[in-house]
Amino acid sequence: MAEFLLEIRSEEIPARMQKRAGSDLEKMVTDGLKKAGLTVDNARSFYGPRRLTYVADIPARSPDVSEERKGPRVGSPEQALAGFMRGAGLSDISEAEIRNDPKKGEFYVAVVKSEGRNSSDIIAALIPEIMGKFPWPKQMKSGSSSFRWVRPLSSIIALLDGHIVPFTVGGIEAGNVTEGHRRMAKGPFTIETFKNYEAALQKGCVVLDAEDRKAAIMDGAVKACAAKGLELVEDAGLLDEVAGLAEYPIVILGDMDPSFLELPGEVIRLSMRTHQKYFAVRDPKSGKLAPNFVVVANQKAPDGGKAIAAGNSRVLSARLADAQFFQSEDAKKQLIDYYDKLDTVVFHKKLGSIRDKAERVAALARELAPIVGADADAAEQAAKLAKCDLVTNMVIEFTSLQGQIGRLMYERENSQISPHPEADRQVRDSKGEGGHTNAVLRDAAKAAPQDEVQFSDAAKGSIASAIEDHYKPQGPSDAVPTEPVAIAVALADKLDTLVGFWAIDEKPTGSKDPFALRRAALGVVRIILENGTRLNVFSIVFAKVFPAIIARIVATDSLDRANSIRVAYEANAITRGALDTIIREEKSYVAAIQKATKSQEGVSGVAKLSNNLLAFILDRLKGTLRDQGMHHDVIDAVYAGAGDDLLDISNRVLALQSFIDTDDGANLLAGYKRAANILRAEDKKDALPDMTVPVDSAKSSHDSERALIGMLESVRPKISSALEAESYSDAMTALSSLRIPIDAFFDDVMVNDDDADIRANRLRLLGMIRDTARDIADFDALDG
């Protein structure tokens, strides 16, 4: 075996792209070598700020290959023979062998031999091809070459058994020279083997392996903190990132002004992490952040890093000073005072502003509250406050802190004022069912007497949690909200988003999902399942959300048309009288459409949209269940009779999967399939009796038959009771008791008896078996 070493060196590769690039390079090169007939051993890849490296052991030459291709029979038409010869590369049919098959007679066989190739030739063709189609998220051209790479190429090493494999990519010729750290030990270094390559990079102050860089950073950071009696705040994501920024990481502990610790810890950590790539540090005694940070430099400093620490401290101070200013400005108002400002932010042109959404979510959260065990007033209040921090200075500057800033502001305020109920009702009434709020009434609502809603400390804590957690889960690894008020607001927010974009026909298509609707639907699924929430999604979506959304869309479209006409009037394109007439018509149009949404046709249309959305949500549930190891056929069997209670569907699938995995379940499924197949075959022959006639035990002439009838009559009420109580494991247990009598019946009894009455009775008995199983799930959908 010969050692193959490949290094692709370029300008700085973005840290977020490095790990994926390393795995892509390893897979593409390994697969390409194997496809060319080479065996590949000990394949490894490495990635860093300026290089991707691949090394593996491969043979010096691919093996000779002999392949047999079967052709037409002897005596076949000329056309068939000509096609066979072209495919096999034969110039004459005499070059093919003639073989004999006892059943098919004589036929032609072409033995196609391919000579092996030198591995260096394979590599010289493979690597440029791979680099030309390498799946970087973003690429760029450099110089006059049309070749694209993530950053301009610097050099390529391609060595096979110590010898250069010659090829050119993007104007760069493959060679055997690399460079080390830009400042500390640039080189150049001539490479012969991977061992020599590792040694050269070490001499050149480059740590090749990302895991080694991460270990060095963690070890240095922990030791630097411990020396000062401090503790590192670990951050795996940041560790991956800084390991991709430094070829030779050096850890430095810096100081910051203690006055900045008055800021919320989330703000400090975010500023450090996102903008400066610093690790936060805490006091192990109090658990609170310390006025320090850990920065990772990419070089050894002559003064031990003092100047680097001081410079980074100044940069951090400037950013935290901005945060202090933003916080002081935001603190001049209460969180609810930002509610009206949400009207200045468009959620979607057809769905209104963020405030419009907040009002819908608040109304829906109030409806959902009793279902999830939350206080309705607290849920409505939390929903109104949940989006308010979006227009604060802090969230505008630190976008990823949405929700967290709102929670902190609410907690600081300690109490909350809600608009007077009567004024709030007038504001809602002025909007009709989705129209724009009358500005005069909105101002009146502001000026109306304010009544303080008295929430207990526990309720205030629930509201604070809901403000922060209603965005969750934002990804597969994110936790779901577990507090009832947060659950109500999170579900309301996600359902409103899904319904809104469904109503305006902005559904996901293929891989495109610009509004993250799949994530929202998956969030609904996870919140319901992980909290054990019983929620009939269809009835909520159909009755509570879609009508309001549709009316909102109609009113928005109407206003857009009216505004266009008003612009035309101001440009003297139409008269004042014509304008007034059109506006009156538009108001009538809005009223008519709002009325139509309640008509039979409107209700039917809303139901269709609701069904379509429910199917989308059920697809996300199906994916979740598959991730839990549930078999596709088990899921399909339950889905055949599924409603809109996601938790109930999940419980049925889990119970059925557990049952099918047992011996009793597998054998009972076999018995069911046998019964169903007989019934299906008789139905095709139009030979089934009237299946509505009950089974008559008096016509049963065999002990096994009578035993099965007795067991079915005993089991069916138990299954019905268990299903009604939603005790699916009990239903499966009851069903499993049929296994032995069903097996005995098929062993001892002939269904298609010569006596027509007996045959009909036995077919009805099979129908009874089928219907009993189908009460639980569609067993026809199960494999087996």
mmCIF file of C-alpha atoms in Angstrom, residues 574-702:
data_model
loop_
_atom_site.group_PDB
_atom_site.id
_atom_site.type_symbol
_atom_site.label_atom_id
_atom_site.label_comp_id
_atom_site.label_asym_id
_atom_site.label_seq_id
_atom_site.Cartn_x
_atom_site.Cartn_y
_atom_site.Cartn_z
ATOM 1 C CA ILE A 574 -60.254 60.787 -10.646
ATOM 2 C CA THR A 575 -62.795 63.171 -9.101
ATOM 3 C CA ARG A 576 -63.667 63.480 -5.412
ATOM 4 C CA GLY A 577 -67.110 62.068 -6.041
ATOM 5 C CA ALA A 578 -65.688 59.035 -7.793
ATOM 6 C CA LEU A 579 -63.306 58.500 -4.889
ATOM 7 C CA ASP A 580 -66.121 58.605 -2.305
ATOM 8 C CA THR A 581 -68.172 56.151 -4.351
ATOM 9 C CA ILE A 582 -65.279 53.695 -4.637
ATOM 10 C CA ILE A 583 -64.516 53.877 -0.911
ATOM 11 C CA ARG A 584 -68.195 53.166 -0.097
ATOM 12 C CA GLU A 585 -68.052 50.191 -2.456
ATOM 13 C CA GLU A 586 -64.890 48.949 -0.785
ATOM 14 C CA LYS A 587 -66.526 49.107 2.662
ATOM 15 C CA SER A 588 -69.485 47.176 1.326
ATOM 16 C CA TYR A 589 -67.113 44.671 -0.223
ATOM 17 C CA VAL A 590 -65.354 44.105 3.106
ATOM 18 C CA ALA A 591 -68.673 43.620 4.910
ATOM 19 C CA ALA A 592 -69.872 41.200 2.248
ATOM 20 C CA ILE A 593 -66.700 39.122 2.389
ATOM 21 C CA GLN A 594 -66.757 39.012 6.170
ATOM 22 C CA LYS A 595 -70.331 37.782 5.986
ATOM 23 C CA ALA A 596 -69.382 35.273 3.306
ATOM 24 C CA THR A 597 -66.752 33.661 5.535
ATOM 25 C CA LYS A 598 -69.627 32.658 7.796
ATOM 26 C CA SER A 599 -71.770 31.326 4.952
ATOM 27 C CA GLN A 600 -71.921 27.651 4.009
ATOM 28 C CA GLU A 601 -69.476 28.181 1.134
ATOM 29 C CA GLY A 602 -67.154 30.195 3.358
ATOM 30 C CA VAL A 603 -67.241 27.578 6.091
ATOM 31 C CA SER A 604 -66.509 24.878 3.502
ATOM 32 C CA GLY A 605 -63.517 26.833 2.202
ATOM 33 C CA VAL A 606 -62.160 27.371 5.709
ATOM 34 C CA ALA A 607 -62.619 23.665 6.464
ATOM 35 C CA LYS A 608 -60.645 22.759 3.344
ATOM 36 C CA LEU A 609 -57.768 25.023 4.373
ATOM 37 C CA SER A 610 -57.916 23.640 7.913
ATOM 38 C CA ASN A 611 -57.773 20.052 6.641
ATOM 39 C CA ASN A 612 -54.816 20.923 4.428
ATOM 40 C CA LEU A 613 -52.965 22.493 7.357
ATOM 41 C CA LEU A 614 -53.829 19.568 9.637
ATOM 42 C CA ALA A 615 -52.299 17.175 7.096
ATOM 43 C CA PHE A 616 -49.127 19.287 7.128
ATOM 44 C CA ILE A 617 -48.940 19.118 10.936
ATOM 45 C CA LEU A 618 -49.626 15.365 10.891
ATOM 46 C CA ASP A 619 -46.697 14.947 8.491
ATOM 47 C CA ARG A 620 -44.440 16.572 11.078
ATOM 48 C CA LEU A 621 -45.857 14.216 13.710
ATOM 49 C CA LYS A 622 -45.123 11.290 11.410
ATOM 50 C CA GLY A 623 -41.488 12.396 11.117
ATOM 51 C CA THR A 624 -41.213 12.735 14.895
ATOM 52 C CA LEU A 625 -42.572 9.239 15.447
ATOM 53 C CA ARG A 626 -40.162 7.804 12.873
ATOM 54 C CA ASP A 627 -37.274 9.496 14.706
ATOM 55 C CA GLN A 628 -38.469 7.674 17.845
ATOM 56 C CA GLY A 629 -38.086 4.359 16.037
ATOM 57 C CA MET A 630 -41.706 3.761 15.108
ATOM 58 C CA HIS A 631 -42.170 1.718 11.905
ATOM 59 C CA HIS A 632 -43.744 3.453 8.923
ATOM 60 C CA ASP A 633 -46.436 0.788 8.540
ATOM 61 C CA VAL A 634 -47.443 1.101 12.209
ATOM 62 C CA ILE A 635 -47.792 4.864 11.815
ATOM 63 C CA ASP A 636 -49.847 4.419 8.638
ATOM 64 C CA ALA A 637 -52.092 1.881 10.387
ATOM 65 C CA VAL A 638 -52.974 4.408 13.106
ATOM 66 C CA TYR A 639 -53.170 7.380 10.730
ATOM 67 C CA ALA A 640 -55.879 5.645 8.698
ATOM 68 C CA GLY A 641 -58.357 6.474 11.445
ATOM 69 C CA ALA A 642 -56.510 9.419 12.964
ATOM 70 C CA GLY A 643 -58.315 12.488 14.197
ATOM 71 C CA ASP A 644 -56.674 15.740 15.194
ATOM 72 C CA ASP A 645 -55.565 14.881 18.744
ATOM 73 C CA LEU A 646 -51.812 14.541 18.248
ATOM 74 C CA LEU A 647 -51.168 13.057 21.680
ATOM 75 C CA ASP A 648 -53.844 10.411 21.149
ATOM 76 C CA ILE A 649 -52.335 9.484 17.766
ATOM 77 C CA SER A 650 -48.862 9.219 19.311
ATOM 78 C CA ASN A 651 -50.112 7.033 22.165
ATOM 79 C CA ARG A 652 -51.876 4.712 19.700
ATOM 80 C CA VAL A 653 -48.729 4.358 17.584
ATOM 81 C CA LEU A 654 -46.529 3.629 20.605
ATOM 82 C CA ALA A 655 -48.967 1.019 21.914
ATOM 83 C CA LEU A 656 -49.393 -0.668 18.521
ATOM 84 C CA GLN A 657 -45.632 -0.745 17.924
ATOM 85 C CA SER A 658 -45.038 -2.353 21.322
ATOM 86 C CA PHE A 659 -47.748 -4.918 20.573
ATOM 87 C CA ILE A 660 -46.503 -5.818 17.090
ATOM 88 C CA ASP A 661 -42.972 -6.305 18.441
ATOM 89 C CA THR A 662 -44.185 -9.171 20.677
ATOM 90 C CA ASP A 663 -44.657 -12.778 19.554
ATOM 91 C CA ASP A 664 -48.379 -12.554 20.307
ATOM 92 C CA GLY A 665 -48.635 -9.416 18.189
ATOM 93 C CA ALA A 666 -46.738 -10.876 15.246
ATOM 94 C CA ASN A 667 -48.769 -14.106 15.283
ATOM 95 C CA LEU A 668 -52.068 -12.288 15.717
ATOM 96 C CA LEU A 669 -51.153 -10.054 12.753
ATOM 97 C CA ALA A 670 -50.535 -13.187 10.680
ATOM 98 C CA GLY A 671 -53.972 -14.507 11.679
ATOM 99 C CA TYR A 672 -55.586 -11.180 10.843
ATOM 100 C CA LYS A 673 -53.885 -11.089 7.427
ATOM 101 C CA ARG A 674 -55.114 -14.604 6.699
ATOM 102 C CA ALA A 675 -58.692 -13.661 7.637
ATOM 103 C CA ALA A 676 -58.546 -10.410 5.663
ATOM 104 C CA ASN A 677 -57.085 -12.132 2.586
ATOM 105 C CA ILE A 678 -59.840 -14.751 2.540
ATOM 106 C CA LEU A 679 -62.496 -12.054 2.820
ATOM 107 C CA ARG A 680 -60.819 -10.006 0.098
ATOM 108 C CA ALA A 681 -60.659 -12.986 -2.231
ATOM 109 C CA GLU A 682 -64.313 -13.873 -1.659
ATOM 110 C CA ASP A 683 -65.308 -10.254 -2.167
ATOM 111 C CA LYS A 684 -63.566 -10.214 -5.558
ATOM 112 C CA LYS A 685 -65.582 -13.269 -6.529
ATOM 113 C CA ASP A 686 -68.700 -11.485 -5.281
ATOM 114 C CA ALA A 687 -69.210 -14.453 -2.966
ATOM 115 C CA LEU A 688 -69.427 -12.756 0.426
ATOM 116 C CA PRO A 689 -72.617 -13.265 2.428
ATOM 117 C CA ASP A 690 -74.486 -10.380 4.075
ATOM 118 C CA MET A 691 -71.851 -9.289 6.622
ATOM 119 C CA THR A 692 -74.370 -7.302 8.686
ATOM 120 C CA VAL A 693 -75.949 -10.563 9.872
ATOM 121 C CA PRO A 694 -74.465 -11.517 13.270
ATOM 122 C CA VAL A 695 -72.459 -14.692 13.748
ATOM 123 C CA ASP A 696 -74.697 -17.575 14.847
ATOM 124 C CA SER A 697 -72.928 -19.813 17.378
ATOM 125 C CA ALA A 698 -75.627 -22.475 16.839
ATOM 126 C CA LYS A 699 -74.232 -23.059 13.344
ATOM 127 C CA SER A 700 -70.734 -23.666 14.720
ATOM 128 C CA SER A 701 -69.906 -27.339 14.430
ATOM 129 C CA HIS A 702 -66.350 -27.275 15.760
#
